[in-house]
Short mmCIF file of C-alpha atoms in Angstrom, two decimals:
data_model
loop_
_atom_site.label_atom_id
_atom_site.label_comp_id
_atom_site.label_asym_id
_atom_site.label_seq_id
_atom_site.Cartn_x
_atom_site.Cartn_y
_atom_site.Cartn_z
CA UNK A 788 -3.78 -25.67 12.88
CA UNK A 789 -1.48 -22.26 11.48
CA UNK A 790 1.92 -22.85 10.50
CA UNK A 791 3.90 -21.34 13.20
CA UNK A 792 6.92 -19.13 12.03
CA UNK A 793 9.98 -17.29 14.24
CA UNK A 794 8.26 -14.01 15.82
CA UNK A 795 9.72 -11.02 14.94
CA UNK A 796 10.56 -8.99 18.20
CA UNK A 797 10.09 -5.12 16.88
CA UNK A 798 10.92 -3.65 20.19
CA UNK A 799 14.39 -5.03 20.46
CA UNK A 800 15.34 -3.61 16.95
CA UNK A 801 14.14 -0.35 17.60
CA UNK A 802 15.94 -0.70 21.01
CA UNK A 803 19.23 -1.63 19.42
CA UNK A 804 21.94 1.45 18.77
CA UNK A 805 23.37 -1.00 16.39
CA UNK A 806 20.35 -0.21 14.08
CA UNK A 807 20.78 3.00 12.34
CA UNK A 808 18.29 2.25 8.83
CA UNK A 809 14.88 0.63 8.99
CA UNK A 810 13.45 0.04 5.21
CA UNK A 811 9.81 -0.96 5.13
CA UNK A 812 9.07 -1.97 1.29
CA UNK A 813 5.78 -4.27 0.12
CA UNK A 814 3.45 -3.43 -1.73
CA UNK A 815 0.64 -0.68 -2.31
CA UNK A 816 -2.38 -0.69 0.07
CA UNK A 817 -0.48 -2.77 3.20
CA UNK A 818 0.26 0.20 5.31
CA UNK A 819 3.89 0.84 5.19
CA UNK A 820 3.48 4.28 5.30
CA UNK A 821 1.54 3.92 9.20
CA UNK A 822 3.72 0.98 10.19
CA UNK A 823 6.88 3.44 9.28
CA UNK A 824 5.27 6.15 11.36
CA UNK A 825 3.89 3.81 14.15
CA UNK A 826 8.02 2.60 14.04
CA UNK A 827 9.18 5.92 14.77
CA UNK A 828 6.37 7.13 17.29
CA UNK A 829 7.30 3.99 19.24
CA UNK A 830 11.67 4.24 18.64
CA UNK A 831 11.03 8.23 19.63
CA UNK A 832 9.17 7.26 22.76
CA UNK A 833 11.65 4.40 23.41
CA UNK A 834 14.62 6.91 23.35
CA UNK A 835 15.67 6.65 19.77
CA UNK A 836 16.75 10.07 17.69
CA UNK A 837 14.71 8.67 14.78
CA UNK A 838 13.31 10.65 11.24
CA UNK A 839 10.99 9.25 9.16
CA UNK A 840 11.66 9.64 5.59
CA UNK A 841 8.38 8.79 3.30
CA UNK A 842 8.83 8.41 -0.80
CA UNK A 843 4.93 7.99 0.01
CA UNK A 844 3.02 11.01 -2.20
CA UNK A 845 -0.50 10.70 -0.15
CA UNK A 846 -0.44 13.29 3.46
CA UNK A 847 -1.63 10.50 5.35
CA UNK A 848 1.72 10.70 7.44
CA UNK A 849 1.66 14.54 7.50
CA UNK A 850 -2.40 14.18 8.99
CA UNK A 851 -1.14 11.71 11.43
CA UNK A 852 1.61 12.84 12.95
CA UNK A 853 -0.05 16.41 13.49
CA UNK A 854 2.06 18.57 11.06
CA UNK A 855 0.76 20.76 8.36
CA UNK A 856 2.89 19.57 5.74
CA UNK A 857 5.55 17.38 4.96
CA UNK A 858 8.38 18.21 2.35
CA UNK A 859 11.96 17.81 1.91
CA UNK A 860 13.26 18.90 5.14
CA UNK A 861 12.99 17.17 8.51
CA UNK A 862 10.29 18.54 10.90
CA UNK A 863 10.13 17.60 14.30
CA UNK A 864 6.92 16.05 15.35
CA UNK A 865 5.11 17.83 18.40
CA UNK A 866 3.25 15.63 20.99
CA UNK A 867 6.20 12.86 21.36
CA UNK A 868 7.19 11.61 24.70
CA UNK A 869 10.59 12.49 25.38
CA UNK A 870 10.96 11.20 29.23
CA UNK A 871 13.40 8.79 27.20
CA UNK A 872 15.61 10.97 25.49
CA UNK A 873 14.47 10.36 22.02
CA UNK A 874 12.67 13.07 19.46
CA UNK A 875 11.23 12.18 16.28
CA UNK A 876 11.51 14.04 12.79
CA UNK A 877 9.29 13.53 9.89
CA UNK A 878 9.97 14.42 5.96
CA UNK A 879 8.23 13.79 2.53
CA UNK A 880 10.56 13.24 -0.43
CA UNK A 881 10.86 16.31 -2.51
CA UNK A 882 12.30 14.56 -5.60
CA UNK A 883 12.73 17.61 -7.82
CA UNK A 884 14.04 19.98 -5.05
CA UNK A 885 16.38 17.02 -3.98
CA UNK A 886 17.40 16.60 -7.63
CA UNK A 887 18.64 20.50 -7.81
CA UNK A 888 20.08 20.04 -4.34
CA UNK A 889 22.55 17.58 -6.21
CA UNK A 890 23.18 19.41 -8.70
CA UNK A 891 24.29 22.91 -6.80
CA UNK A 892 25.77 21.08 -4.69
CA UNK A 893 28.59 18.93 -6.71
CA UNK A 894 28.98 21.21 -9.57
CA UNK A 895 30.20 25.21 -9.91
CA UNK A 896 27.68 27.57 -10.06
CA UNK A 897 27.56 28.88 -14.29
CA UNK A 898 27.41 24.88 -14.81
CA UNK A 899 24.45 24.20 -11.97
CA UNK A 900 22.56 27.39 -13.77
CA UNK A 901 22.79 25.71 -17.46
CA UNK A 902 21.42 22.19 -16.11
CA UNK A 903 18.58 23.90 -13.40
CA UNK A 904 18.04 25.87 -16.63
CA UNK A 905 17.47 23.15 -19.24
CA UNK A 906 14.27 22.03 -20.73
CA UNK A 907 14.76 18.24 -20.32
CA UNK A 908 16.56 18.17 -17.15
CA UNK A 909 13.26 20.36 -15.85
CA UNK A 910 11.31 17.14 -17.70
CA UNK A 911 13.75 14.86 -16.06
CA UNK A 912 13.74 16.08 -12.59
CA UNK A 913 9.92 16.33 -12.24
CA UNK A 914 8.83 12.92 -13.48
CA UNK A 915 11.40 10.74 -15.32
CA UNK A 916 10.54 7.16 -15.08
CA UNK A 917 12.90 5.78 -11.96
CA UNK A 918 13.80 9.23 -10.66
CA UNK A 919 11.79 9.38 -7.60
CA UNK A 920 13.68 5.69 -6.39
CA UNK A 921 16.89 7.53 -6.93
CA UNK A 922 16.37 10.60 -5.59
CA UNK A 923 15.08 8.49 -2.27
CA UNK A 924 18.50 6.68 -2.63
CA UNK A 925 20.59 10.49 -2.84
CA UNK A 926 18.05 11.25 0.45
CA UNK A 927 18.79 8.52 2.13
CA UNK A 928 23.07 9.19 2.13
CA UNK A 929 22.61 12.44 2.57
CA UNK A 930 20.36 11.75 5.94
CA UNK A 931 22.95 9.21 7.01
CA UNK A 932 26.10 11.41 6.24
CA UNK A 933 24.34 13.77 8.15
CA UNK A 934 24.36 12.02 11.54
CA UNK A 935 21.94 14.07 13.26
CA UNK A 936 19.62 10.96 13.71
CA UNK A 937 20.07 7.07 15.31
CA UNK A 938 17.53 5.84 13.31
CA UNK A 939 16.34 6.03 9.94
CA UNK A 940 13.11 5.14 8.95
CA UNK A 941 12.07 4.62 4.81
CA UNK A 942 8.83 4.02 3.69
CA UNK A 943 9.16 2.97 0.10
CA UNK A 944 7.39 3.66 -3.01
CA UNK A 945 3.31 2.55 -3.26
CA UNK A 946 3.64 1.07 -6.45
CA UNK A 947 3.81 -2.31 -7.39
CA UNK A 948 7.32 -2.71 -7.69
CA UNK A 949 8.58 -1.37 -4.71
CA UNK A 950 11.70 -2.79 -4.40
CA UNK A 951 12.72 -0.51 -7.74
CA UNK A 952 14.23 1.33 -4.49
CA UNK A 953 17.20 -1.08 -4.73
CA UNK A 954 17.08 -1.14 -8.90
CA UNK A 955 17.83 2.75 -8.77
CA UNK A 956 21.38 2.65 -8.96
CA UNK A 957 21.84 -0.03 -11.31
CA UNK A 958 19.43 1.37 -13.55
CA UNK A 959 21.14 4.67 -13.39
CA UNK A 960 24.60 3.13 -13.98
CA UNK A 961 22.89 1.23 -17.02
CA UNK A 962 22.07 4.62 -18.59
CA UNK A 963 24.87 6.56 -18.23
CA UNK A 964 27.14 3.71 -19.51
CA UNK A 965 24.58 2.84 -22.75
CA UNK A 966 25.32 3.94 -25.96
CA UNK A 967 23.30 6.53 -26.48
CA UNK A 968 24.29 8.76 -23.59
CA UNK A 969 27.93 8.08 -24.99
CA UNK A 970 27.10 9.02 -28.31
CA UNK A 971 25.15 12.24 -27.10
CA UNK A 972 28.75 12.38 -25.40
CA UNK A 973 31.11 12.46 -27.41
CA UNK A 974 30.84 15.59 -29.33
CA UNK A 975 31.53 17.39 -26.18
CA UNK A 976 34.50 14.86 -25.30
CA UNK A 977 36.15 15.72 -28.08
CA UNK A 978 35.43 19.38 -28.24
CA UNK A 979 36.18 22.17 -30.53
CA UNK A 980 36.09 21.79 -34.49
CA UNK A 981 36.54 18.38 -34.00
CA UNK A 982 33.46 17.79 -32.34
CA UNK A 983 31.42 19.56 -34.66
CA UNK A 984 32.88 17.46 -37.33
CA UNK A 985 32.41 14.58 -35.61
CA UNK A 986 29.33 15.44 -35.06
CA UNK A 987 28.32 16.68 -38.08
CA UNK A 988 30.01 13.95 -39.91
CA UNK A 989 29.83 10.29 -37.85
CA UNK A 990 26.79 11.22 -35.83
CA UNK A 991 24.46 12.83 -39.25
CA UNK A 992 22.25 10.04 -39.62
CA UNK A 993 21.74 9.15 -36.07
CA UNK A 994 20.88 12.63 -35.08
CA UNK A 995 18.43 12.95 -38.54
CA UNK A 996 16.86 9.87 -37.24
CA UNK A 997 16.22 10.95 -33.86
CA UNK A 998 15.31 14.01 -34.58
CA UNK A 999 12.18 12.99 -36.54
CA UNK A 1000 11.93 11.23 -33.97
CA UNK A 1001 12.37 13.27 -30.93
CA UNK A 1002 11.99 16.72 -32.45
CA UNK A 1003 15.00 18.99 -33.28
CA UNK A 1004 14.82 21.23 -29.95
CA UNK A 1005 14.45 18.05 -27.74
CA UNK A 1006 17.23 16.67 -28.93
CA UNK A 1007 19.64 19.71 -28.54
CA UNK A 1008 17.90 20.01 -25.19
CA UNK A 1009 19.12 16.63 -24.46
CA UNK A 1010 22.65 16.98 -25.64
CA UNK A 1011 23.20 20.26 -24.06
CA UNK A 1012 21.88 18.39 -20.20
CA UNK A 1013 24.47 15.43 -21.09
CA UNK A 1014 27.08 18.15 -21.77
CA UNK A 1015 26.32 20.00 -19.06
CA UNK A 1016 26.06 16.94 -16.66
CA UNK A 1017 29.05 14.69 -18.23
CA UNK A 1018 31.45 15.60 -14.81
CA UNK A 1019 28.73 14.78 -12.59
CA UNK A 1020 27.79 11.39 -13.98
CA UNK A 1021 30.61 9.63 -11.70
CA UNK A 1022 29.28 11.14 -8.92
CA UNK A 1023 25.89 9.86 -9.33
CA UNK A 1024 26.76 6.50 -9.54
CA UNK A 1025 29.56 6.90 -6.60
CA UNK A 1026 26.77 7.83 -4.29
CA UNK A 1027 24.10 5.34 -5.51
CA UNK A 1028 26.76 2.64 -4.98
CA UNK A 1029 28.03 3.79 -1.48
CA UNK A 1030 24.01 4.10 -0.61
CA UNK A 1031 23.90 0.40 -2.16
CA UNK A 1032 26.39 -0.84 0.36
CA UNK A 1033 24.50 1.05 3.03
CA UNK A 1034 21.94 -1.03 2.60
CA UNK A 1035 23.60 -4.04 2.83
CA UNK A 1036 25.47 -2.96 5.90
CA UNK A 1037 24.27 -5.11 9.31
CA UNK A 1038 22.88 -1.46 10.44
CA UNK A 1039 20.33 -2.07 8.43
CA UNK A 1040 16.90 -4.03 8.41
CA UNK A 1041 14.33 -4.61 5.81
CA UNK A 1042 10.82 -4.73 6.96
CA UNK A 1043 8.21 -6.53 4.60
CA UNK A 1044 4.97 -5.18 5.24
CA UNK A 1045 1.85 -7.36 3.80
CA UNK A 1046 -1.85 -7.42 4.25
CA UNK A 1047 -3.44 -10.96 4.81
CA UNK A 1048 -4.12 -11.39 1.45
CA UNK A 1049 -2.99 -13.69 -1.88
CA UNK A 1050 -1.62 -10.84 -4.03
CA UNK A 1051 0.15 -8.88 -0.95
CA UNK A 1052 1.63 -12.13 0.35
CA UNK A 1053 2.55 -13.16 -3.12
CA UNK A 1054 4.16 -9.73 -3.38
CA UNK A 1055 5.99 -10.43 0.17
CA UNK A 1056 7.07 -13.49 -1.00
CA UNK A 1057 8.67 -11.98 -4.30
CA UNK A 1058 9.92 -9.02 -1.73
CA UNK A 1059 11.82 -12.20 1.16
CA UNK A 1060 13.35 -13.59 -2.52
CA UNK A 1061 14.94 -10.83 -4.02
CA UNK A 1062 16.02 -9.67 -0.56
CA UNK A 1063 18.31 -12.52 -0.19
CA UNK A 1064 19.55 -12.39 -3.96
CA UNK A 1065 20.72 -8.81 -3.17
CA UNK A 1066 22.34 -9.96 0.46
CA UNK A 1067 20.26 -7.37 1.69
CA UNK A 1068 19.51 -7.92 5.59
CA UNK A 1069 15.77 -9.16 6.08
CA UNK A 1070 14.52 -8.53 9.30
CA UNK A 1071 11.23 -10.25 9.20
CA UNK A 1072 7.07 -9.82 8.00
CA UNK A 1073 4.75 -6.98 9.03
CA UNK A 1074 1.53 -8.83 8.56
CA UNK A 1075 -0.70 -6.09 8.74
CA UNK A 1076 -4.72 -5.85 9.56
CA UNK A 1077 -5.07 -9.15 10.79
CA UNK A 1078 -8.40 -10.13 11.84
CA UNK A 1079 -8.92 -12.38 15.07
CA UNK A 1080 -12.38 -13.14 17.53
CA UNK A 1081 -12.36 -13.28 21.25
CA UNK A 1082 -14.66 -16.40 20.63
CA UNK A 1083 -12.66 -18.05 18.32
CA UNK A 1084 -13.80 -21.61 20.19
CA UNK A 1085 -17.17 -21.11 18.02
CA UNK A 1086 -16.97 -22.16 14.83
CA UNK A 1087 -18.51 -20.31 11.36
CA UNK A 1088 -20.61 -23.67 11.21
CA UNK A 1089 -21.32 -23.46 14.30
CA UNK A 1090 -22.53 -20.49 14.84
CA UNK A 1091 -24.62 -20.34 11.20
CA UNK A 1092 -26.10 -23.64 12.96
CA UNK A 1093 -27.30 -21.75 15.78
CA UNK A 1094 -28.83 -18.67 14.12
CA UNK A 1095 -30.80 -20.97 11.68
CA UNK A 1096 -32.59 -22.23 14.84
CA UNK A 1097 -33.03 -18.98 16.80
CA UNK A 1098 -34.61 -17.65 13.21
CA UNK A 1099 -36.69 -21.19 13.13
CA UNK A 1100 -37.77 -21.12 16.47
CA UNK A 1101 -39.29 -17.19 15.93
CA UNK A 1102 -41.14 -18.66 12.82
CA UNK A 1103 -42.51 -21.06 14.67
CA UNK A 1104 -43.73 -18.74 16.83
CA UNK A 1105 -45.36 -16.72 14.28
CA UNK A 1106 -46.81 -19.52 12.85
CA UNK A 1107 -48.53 -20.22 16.27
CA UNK A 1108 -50.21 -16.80 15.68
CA UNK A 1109 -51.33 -17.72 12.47
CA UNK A 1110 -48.63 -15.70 10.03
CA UNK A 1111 -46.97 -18.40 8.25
CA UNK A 1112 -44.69 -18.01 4.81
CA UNK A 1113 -44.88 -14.23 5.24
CA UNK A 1114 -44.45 -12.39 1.76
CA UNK A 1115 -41.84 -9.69 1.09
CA UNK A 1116 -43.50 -7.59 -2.12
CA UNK A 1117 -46.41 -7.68 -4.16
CA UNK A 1118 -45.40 -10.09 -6.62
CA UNK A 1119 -46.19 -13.06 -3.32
CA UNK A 1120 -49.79 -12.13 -3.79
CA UNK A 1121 -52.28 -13.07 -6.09
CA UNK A 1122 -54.78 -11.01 -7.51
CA UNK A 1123 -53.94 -6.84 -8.28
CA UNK A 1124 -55.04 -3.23 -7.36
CA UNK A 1125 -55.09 -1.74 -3.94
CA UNK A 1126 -56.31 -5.13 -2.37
CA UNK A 1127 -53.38 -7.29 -3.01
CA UNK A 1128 -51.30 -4.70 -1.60
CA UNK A 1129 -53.33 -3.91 1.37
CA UNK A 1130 -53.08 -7.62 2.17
CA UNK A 1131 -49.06 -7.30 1.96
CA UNK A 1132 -49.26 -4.43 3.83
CA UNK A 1133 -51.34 -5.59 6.36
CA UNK A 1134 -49.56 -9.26 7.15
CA UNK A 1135 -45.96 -7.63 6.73
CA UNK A 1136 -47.16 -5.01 9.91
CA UNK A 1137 -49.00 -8.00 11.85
CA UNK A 1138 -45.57 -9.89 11.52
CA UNK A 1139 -43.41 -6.91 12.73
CA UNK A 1140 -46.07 -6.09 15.66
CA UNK A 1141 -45.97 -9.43 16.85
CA UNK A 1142 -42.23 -9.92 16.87
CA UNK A 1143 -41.90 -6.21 18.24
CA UNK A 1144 -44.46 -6.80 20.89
CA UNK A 1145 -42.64 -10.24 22.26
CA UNK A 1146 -39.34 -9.60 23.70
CA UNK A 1147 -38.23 -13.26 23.90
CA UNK A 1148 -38.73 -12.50 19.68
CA UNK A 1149 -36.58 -9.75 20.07
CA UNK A 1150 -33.58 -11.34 21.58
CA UNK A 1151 -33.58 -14.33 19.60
CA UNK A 1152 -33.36 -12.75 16.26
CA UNK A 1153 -31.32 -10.00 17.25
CA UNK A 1154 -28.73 -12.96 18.94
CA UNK A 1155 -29.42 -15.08 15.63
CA UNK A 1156 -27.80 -11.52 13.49
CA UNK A 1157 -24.60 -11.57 16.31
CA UNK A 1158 -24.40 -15.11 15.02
CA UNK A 1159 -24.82 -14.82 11.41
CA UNK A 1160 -21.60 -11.76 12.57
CA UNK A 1161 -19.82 -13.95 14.13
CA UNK A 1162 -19.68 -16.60 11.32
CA UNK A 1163 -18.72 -14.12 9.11
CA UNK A 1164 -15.86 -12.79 11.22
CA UNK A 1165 -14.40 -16.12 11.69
CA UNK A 1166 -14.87 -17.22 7.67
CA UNK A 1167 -12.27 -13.99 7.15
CA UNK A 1168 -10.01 -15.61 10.17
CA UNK A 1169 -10.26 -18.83 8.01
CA UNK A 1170 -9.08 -17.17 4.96
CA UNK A 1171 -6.31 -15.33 6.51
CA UNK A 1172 -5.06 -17.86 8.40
CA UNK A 1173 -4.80 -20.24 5.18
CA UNK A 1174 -3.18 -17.00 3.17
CA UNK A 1175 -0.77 -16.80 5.99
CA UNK A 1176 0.18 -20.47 5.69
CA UNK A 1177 1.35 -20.45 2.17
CA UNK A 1178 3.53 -17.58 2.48
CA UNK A 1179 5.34 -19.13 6.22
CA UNK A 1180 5.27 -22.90 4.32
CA UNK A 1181 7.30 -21.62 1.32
CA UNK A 1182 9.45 -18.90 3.93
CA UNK A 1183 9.55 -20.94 7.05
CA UNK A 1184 12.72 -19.18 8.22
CA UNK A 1185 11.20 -15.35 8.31
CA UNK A 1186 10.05 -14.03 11.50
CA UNK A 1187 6.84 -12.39 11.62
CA UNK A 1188 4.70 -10.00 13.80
CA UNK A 1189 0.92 -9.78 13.27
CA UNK A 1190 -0.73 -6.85 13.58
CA UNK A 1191 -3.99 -6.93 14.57
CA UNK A 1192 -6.97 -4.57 12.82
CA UNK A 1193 -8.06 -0.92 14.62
CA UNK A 1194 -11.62 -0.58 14.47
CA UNK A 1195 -10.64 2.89 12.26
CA UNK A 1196 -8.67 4.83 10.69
CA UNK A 1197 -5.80 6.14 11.80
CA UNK A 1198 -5.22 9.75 11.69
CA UNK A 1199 -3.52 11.02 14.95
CA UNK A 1200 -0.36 9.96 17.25
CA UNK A 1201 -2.77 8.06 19.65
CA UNK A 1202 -3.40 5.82 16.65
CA UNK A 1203 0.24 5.53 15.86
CA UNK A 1204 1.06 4.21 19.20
CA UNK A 1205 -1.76 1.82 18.97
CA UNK A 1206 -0.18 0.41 15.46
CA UNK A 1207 3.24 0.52 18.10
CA UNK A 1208 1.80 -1.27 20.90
CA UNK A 1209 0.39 -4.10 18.22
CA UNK A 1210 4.06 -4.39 16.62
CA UNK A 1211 5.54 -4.88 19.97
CA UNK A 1212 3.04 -7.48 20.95
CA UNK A 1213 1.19 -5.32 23.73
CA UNK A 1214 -2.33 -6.22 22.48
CA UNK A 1215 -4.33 -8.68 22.46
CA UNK A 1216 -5.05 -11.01 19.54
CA UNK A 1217 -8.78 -9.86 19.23
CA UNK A 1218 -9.70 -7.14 17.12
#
């Protein structure tokens, strides 16, 4: 018997003005980009003002929702009911256009030129390590300072460590408070001949060392960005905090999404933990692609049982006609050449004539394969069940919603508001 856990209730969150950020993190592969869409087809349709903001880089959301592209502003998604009231937006993180936004916007205009300008901030802004997870962070306030939307949807990074979403600002803080980026500092700090002295004098050997190192132009490049970006270092890690707290306000809710799998679920598990170390409000599981059977009553040994007969009893029947042990290649037969073969060839077609020619045949074997089907189907219902147990017996207290498996992939809004109708419980357990 499964371990049975708290459901999670999807529809009353989305229903609930109190809820103004949804953030589905997991890890890569589960879905959380279509369970984030499928979240705000259904809020939309529900009467929610809700945009969907994916860090995801695949179009899959774009394809799905209809529109030709996604990028770093909103786009309203055609084909939504609205007899509710509610409209639904849809974006793709733009993380270097998002990065430049920053940057024109909180400094002047000669000092946003130098830094768009600059070699390594050009690196920087179009691939750093960790930028992407801040930039999502930046995104994210700058949606909700906006307040042109109820509800904000995230889908997280698809990498491994998803949750590097919530590291962002710490990280960031780390750097710009380390000692290197205060030793690339102070020259400019102290300014004039003094800082070249300084420089030239207390910082020789670190700079000779780094520049074999790093290369002579990189690290000017570099010193010239810190320069340039030294007043707008506070900033940065103002916002990153305030979007911190954000996401530890009660208008927020963290959706885990997992397949039923070991390495998602251990990956959910890891996800529920660090959660409640950051105070971060957990709202429940998304188990995603869950397998079930509308015969569930009939067992995998069951049913192997009974298509091992059905097959028997068609033997049998063969044998009666005098094909017994029939071979499947040449190597069955003794003897070589053309005659061997023709003797292959010639029981192999007397066996499929005579099961071909009797329908009783027919049926049997083709109800022994739904069989052999069936087992298989419920041997993955097994597994998944047992997965499921570990995580709920080491996370008893987390709600969780099962979504059950479409028969394809989804690629339009009709399949989004399938994914919907399984979050809000709608459909049956079979799939």
């Amino acid at each position: 018997m499964s371990l049975e856990s708290p459901p999670l209730e999807i529809d009353p969150l989305l229903d609930d003005p109190k809820a103004r950020i949804i953030v589905c993190c997991g890890s890569g592969g589960v879905g959380k980009t279509t369970t984030a869409a499928a979240l705000g087809v259904r809020a939309a349709e529900r009467g929610r003002t809700a945009v969907v903001l994916t860090i995801d880089p695949a179009r899959r959301l774009a394809q799905s929702m209809g529109l030709t592209e996604l990028d770093n502003t909103p786009r309203e998604v055609a084909g939504i009911d609205r007899s509710a009231g509610g409209s639904l937006h849809a974006m793709m993180l733009d993380m270097k256009r998002t990065f430049d936004e920053v940057v024109v916007q909180h400094s002047d205009p000669e000092r946003a030129r130098a830094i768009l300008e600059n070699p390594f901030y050009q690196s920087l802004s179009a691939g750093f390590a960790g930028t992407q997870e801040y930039m999502a962070m930046e995104k994210l306030g700058q949606l909700r300072a906006q307040d042109a939307w109820d509800l904000i949807i995230v889908d997280t990074p698809p990498s491994r460590s998803a949750l590097d979403f919530l590291d962002a600002p710490k990280r960031l803080g780390s750097f710009l408070d380390g000692r290197f980026i205060k030793l690339l500092m102070a020259p400019a700090k102290v300014g004039g001949r003094a800082g070249v002295k300084f420089l030239n004098m207390g910082m020789s050997m670190m700079t000779g060392t780094l520049s074999k190192v790093m290369g002579a132009g990189l690290l000017r490049d570099v010193q010239t960005f810190v320069a340039a970006m030294d007043t707008m270092f506070g900033g940065f890690r103002t916002r990153a905090d305030a979007t911190y707290r954000l996401l530890q306000a009660p208008g927020t809710a963290f959706l885990v999404v997992a397949a039923p799998e070991r390495d998602a679920l251990r990956e959910a598990a890891y996800f529920v933990e660090r959660l409640a170390a950051e105070d971060m409000p957990l709202a429940g599981l998304v188990l995603n692609r869950v397998h079930g059977s509308g015969a569930d009553q009939l067992t995998a040994e069951r049913a192997l049982a009974a298509a091992e007969a059905l097959e028997d009893a068609v033997a049998e029947n063969l044998a009666d006609d005098g094909i017994v042990d029939l071979p499947t290649g040449k190597a069955d037969y003794e003897g070589s050449g053309s005659a061997a073969e023709g003797a292959g060839k010639g029981a192999a077609d007397s066996a499929r004539d005579r099961v071909e020619a009797d329908p009783q045949d027919r049926t049997e074997l083709l109800a022994a394969g739904l069989l052999r089907l069936h087992a298989e189907r419920m041997q993955v219902v097994a597994r998944e069940r047992r997965t499921r147990d570990r995580f709920v017996s080491v996370h008893p207290e987390v709600p969780v919603v099962e979504v059950t498996a479409l028969p394809g992939d989804v690629h339009d809004l009709e399949g989004l508001r399938a994914i919907g109708l399984r979050l809000g419980g709608d459909e049956p357990a079979a799939a």
